[in-house]
PDB file of C-alpha atoms in Angstrom:
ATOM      1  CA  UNK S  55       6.959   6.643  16.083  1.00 46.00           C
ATOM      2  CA  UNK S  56       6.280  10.178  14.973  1.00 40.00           C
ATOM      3  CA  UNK S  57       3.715  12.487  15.141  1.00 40.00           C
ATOM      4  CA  UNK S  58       2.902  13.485  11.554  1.00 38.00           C
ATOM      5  CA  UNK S  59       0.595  15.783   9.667  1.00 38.00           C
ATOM      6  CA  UNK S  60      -2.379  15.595   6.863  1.00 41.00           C
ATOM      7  CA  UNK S  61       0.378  15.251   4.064  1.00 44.00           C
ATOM      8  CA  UNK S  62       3.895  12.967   3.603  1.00 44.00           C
ATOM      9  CA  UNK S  63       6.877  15.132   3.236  1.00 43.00           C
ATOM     10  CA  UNK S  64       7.697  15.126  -0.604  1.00 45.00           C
ATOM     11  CA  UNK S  65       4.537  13.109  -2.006  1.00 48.00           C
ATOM     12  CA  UNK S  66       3.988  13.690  -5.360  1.00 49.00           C
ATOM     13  CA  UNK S  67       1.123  15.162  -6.874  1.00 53.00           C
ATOM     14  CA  UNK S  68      -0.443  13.664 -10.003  1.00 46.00           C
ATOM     15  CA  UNK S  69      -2.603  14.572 -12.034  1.00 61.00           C
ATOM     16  CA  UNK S  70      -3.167  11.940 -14.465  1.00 94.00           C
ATOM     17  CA  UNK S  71      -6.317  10.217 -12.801  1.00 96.00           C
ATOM     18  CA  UNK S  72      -7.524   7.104 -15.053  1.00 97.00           C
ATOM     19  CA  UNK S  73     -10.667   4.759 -14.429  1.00 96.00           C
ATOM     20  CA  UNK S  74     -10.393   1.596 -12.709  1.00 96.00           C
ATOM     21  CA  UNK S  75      -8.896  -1.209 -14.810  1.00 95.00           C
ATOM     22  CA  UNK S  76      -7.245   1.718 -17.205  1.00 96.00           C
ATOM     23  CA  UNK S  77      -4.368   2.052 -14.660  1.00 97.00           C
ATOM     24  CA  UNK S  78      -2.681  -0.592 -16.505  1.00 95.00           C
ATOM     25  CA  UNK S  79      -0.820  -1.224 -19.411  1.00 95.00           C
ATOM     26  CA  UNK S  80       1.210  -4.570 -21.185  1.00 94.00           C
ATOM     27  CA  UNK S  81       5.024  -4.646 -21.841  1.00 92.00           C
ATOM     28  CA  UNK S  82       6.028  -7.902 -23.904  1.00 93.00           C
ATOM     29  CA  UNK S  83       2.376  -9.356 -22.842  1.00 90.00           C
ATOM     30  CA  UNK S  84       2.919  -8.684 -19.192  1.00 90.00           C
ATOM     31  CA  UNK S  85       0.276  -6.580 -17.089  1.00 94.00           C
ATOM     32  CA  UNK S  86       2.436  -3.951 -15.383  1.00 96.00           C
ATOM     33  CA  UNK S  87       1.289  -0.350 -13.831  1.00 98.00           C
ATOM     34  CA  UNK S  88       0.827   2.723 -16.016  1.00 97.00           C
ATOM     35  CA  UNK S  89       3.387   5.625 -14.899  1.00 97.00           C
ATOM     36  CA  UNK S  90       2.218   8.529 -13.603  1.00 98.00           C
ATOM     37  CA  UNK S  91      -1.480   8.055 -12.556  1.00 98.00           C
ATOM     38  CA  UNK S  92      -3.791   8.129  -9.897  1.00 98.00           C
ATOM     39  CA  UNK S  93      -6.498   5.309  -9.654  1.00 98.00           C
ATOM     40  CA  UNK S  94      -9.064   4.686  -7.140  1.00 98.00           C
ATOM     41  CA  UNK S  95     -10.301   0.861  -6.170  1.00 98.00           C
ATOM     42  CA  UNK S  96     -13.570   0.741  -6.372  1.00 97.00           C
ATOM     43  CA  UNK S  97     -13.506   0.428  -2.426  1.00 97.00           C
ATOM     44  CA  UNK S  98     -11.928   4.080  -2.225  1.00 98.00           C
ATOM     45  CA  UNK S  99      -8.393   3.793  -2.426  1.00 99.00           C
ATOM     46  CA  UNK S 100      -6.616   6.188  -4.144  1.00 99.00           C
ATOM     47  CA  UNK S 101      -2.739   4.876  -5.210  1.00 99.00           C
ATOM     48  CA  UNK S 102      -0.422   6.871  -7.076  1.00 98.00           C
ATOM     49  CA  UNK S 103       2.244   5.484  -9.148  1.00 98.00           C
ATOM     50  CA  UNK S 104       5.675   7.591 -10.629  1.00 98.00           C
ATOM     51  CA  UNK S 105       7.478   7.717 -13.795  1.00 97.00           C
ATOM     52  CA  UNK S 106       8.673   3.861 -13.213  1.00 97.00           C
ATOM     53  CA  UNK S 107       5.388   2.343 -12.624  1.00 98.00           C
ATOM     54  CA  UNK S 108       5.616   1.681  -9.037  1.00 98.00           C
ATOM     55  CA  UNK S 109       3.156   2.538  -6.295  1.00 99.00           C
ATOM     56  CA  UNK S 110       4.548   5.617  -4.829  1.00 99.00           C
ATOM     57  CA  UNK S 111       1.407   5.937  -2.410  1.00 99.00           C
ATOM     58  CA  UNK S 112      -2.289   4.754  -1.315  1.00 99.00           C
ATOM     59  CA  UNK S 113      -4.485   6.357   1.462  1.00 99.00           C
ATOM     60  CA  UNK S 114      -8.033   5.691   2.217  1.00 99.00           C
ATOM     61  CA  UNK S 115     -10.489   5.009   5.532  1.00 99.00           C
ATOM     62  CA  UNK S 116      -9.920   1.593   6.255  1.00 99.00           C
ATOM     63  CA  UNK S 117     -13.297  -1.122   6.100  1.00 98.00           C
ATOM     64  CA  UNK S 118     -13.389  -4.708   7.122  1.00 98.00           C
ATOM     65  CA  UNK S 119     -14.292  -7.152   4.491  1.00 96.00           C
ATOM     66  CA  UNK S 120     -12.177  -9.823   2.078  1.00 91.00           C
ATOM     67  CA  UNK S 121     -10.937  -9.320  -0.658  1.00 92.00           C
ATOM     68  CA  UNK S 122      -9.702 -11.820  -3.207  1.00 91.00           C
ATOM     69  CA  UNK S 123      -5.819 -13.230  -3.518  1.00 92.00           C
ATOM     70  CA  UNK S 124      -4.191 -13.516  -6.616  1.00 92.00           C
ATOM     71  CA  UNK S 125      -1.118 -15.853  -5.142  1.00 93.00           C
ATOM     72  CA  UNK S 126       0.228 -15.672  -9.211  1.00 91.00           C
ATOM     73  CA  UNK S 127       0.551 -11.783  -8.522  1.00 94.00           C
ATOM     74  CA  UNK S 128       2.201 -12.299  -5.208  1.00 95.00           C
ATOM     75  CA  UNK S 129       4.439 -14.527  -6.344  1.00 93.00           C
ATOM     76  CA  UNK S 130       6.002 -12.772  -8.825  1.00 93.00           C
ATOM     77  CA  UNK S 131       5.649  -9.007  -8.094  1.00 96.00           C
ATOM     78  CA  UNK S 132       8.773  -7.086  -9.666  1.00 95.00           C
ATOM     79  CA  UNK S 133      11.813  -6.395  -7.850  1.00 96.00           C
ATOM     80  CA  UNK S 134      11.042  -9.444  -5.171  1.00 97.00           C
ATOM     81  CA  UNK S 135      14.200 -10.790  -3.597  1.00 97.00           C
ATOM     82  CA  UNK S 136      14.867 -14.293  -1.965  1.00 96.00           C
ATOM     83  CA  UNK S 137      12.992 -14.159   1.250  1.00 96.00           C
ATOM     84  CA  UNK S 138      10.447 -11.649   0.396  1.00 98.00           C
ATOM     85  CA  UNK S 139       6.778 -11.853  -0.177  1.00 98.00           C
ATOM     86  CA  UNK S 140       4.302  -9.527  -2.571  1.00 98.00           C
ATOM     87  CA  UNK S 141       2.800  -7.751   0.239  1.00 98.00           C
ATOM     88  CA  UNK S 142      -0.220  -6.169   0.235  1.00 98.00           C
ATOM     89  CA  UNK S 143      -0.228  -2.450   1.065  1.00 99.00           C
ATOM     90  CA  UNK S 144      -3.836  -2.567   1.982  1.00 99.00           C
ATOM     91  CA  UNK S 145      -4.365  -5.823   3.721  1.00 98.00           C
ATOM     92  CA  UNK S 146      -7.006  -8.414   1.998  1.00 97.00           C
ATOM     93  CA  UNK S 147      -8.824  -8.474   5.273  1.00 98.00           C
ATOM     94  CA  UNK S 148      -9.204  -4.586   4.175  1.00 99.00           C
ATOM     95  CA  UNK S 149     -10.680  -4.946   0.700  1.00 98.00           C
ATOM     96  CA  UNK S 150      -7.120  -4.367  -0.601  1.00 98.00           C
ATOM     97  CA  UNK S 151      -6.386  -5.959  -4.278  1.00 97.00           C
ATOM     98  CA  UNK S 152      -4.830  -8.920  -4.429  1.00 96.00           C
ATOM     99  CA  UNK S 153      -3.220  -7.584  -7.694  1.00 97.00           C
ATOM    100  CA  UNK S 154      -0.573  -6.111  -8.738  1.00 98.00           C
ATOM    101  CA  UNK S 155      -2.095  -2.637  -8.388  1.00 98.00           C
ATOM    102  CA  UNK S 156      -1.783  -3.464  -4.209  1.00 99.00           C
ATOM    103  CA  UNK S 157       1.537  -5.472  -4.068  1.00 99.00           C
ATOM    104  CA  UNK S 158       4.783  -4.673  -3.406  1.00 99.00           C
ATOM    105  CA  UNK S 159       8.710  -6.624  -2.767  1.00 99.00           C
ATOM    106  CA  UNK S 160       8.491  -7.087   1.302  1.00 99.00           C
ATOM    107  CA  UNK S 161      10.536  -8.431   3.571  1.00 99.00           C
ATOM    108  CA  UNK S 162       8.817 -11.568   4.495  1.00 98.00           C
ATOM    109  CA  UNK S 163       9.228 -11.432   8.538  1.00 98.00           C
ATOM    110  CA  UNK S 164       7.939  -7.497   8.024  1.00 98.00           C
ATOM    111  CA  UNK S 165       4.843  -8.573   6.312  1.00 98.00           C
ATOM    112  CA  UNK S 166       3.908 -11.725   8.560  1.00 98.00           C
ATOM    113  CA  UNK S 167       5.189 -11.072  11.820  1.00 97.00           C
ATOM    114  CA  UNK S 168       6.686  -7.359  12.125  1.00 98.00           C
ATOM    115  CA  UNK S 169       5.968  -4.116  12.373  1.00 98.00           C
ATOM    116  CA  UNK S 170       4.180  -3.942   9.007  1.00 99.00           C
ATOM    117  CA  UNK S 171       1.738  -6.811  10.324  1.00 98.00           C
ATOM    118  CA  UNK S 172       1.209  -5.313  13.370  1.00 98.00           C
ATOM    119  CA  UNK S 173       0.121  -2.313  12.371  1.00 99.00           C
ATOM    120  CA  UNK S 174      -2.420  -4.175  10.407  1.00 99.00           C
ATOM    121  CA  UNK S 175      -3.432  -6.151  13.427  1.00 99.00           C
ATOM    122  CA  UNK S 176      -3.786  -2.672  15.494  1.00 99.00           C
ATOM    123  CA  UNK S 177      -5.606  -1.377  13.175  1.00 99.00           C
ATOM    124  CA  UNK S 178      -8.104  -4.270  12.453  1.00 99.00           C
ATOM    125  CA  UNK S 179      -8.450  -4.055  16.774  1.00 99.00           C
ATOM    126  CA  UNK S 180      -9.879  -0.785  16.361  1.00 99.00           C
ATOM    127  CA  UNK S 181     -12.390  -1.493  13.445  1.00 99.00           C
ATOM    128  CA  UNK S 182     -13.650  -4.443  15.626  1.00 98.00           C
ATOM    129  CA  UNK S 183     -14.385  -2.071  18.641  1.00 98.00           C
ATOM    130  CA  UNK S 184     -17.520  -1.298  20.094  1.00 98.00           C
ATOM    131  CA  UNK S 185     -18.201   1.155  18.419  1.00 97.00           C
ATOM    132  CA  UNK S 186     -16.017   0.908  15.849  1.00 98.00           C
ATOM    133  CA  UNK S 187     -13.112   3.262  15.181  1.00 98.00           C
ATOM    134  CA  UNK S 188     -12.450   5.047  11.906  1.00 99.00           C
ATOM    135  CA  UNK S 189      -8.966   4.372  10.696  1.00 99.00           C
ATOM    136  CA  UNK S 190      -7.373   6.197   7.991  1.00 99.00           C
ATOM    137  CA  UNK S 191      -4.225   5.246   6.247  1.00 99.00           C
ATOM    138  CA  UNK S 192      -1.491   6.631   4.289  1.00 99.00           C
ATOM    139  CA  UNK S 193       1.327   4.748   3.023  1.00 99.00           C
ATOM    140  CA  UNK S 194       4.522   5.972   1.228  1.00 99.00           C
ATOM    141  CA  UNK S 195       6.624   3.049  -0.076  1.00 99.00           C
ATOM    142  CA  UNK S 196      10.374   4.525  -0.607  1.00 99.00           C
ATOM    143  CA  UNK S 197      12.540   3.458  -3.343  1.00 99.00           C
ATOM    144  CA  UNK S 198      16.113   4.110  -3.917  1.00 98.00           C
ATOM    145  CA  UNK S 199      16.937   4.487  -7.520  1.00 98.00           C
ATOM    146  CA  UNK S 200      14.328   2.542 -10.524  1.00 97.00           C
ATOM    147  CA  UNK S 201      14.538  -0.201  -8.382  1.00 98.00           C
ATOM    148  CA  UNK S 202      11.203  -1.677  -7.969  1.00 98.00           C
ATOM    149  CA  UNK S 203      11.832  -3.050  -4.292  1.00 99.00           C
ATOM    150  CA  UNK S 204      10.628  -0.496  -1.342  1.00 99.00           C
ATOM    151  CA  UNK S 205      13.494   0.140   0.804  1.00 99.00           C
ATOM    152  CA  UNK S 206      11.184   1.252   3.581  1.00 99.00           C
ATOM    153  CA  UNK S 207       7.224   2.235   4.217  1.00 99.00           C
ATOM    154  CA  UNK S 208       6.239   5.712   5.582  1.00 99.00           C
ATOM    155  CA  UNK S 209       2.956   4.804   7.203  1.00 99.00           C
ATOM    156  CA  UNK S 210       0.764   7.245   8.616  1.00 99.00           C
ATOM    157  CA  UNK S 211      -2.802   6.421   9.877  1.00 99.00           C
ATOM    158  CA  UNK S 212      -5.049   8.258  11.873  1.00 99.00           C
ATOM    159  CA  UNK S 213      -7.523   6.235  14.872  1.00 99.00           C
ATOM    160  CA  UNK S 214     -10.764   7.638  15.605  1.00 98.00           C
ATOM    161  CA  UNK S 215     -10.007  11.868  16.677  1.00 97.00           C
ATOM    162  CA  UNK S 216      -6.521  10.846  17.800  1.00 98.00           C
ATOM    163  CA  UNK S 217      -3.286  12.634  15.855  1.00 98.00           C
ATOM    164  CA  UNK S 218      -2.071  11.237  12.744  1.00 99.00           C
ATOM    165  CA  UNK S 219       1.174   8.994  13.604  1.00 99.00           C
ATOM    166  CA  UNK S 220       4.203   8.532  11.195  1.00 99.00           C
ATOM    167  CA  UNK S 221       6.034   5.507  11.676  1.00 98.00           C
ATOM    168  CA  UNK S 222       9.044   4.622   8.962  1.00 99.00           C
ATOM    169  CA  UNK S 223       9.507   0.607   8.742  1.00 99.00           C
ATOM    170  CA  UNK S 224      12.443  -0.451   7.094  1.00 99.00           C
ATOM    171  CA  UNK S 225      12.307  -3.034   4.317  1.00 98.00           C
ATOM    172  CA  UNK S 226      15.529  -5.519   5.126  1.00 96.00           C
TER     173      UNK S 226
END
């Protein structure tokens, strides 16, 4: 775990911001991501995608709710490898999209049971306080080449006044 700041090391700054529902686009009839925009769910997300259409990152204050699964979408996210799921980067019990504009290759075992979930679980704990604590987010999946499949998540939330924390999970 490491102590990190108000900004990820070498996140990209776009400028191309498009509605809701503009962010994507068809290639041979299938939805994919636009490149190089900035969208915002209409429960405050802001995600960022690069020049290949993947989410390159997604911050936002963290809310309890539900949010609706699209198990098509999770099934067949691009770049998914034997043993992975389409993990959310916002969790559904967050309001995250259970679309493709929210879902990325993960490790299976990361997403259910590791590090990934327990973040998710810590930070659920702390929205269920009395009183409840904010919880802000900001998470950097990494890609090696145009591959579409994170090979690790830069996470970095923030807990009621505590210090932002960094922590790097890799994606096996």
């Amino acid at each position: 775990m490491v102590k990190g700041s108000d900004n990820f090391a070498g996140a990209t700054r776009i400028s191309n911001r498009v509605e809701y529902g503009d962010h994507y686009t068809r290639v041979d009839r299938k939805k994919v991501l636009k490149s190089n925009v900035e969208y915002m769910t209409p429960e405050g997300y802001l995600y960022k995608t690069d020049g290949h259409g993947r989410i390159t990152h997604v911050e936002g204050d963290l809310s309890l709710g539900a949010a609706k699964r699209n198990n098509y979408a999770q099934r067949n996210v691009e770049g998914k490898n034997p043993g992975d799921d389409g993990g959310h980067l916002i969790a559904s019990i967050f309001k995250g999209s259970g679309d493709i504009d929210n879902l990325v290759p993960m490790n299976a075992n990361l997403n259910r049971y590791g590090e990934y979930r327990a973040l998710e679980r810590r930070w659920e704990q702390a929205l269920k306080a009395v009183p409840p604590k904010d919880v802000k987010v900001k998470i950097q999946p990494v890609y090696r080449g145009d591959s579409h499949r994170p090979t690790e998540f830069q996470v970095e939330y923030k807990i009621g006044n505590n210090e932002w924390i960094l922590d790097r999970l890799p994606n096996p």
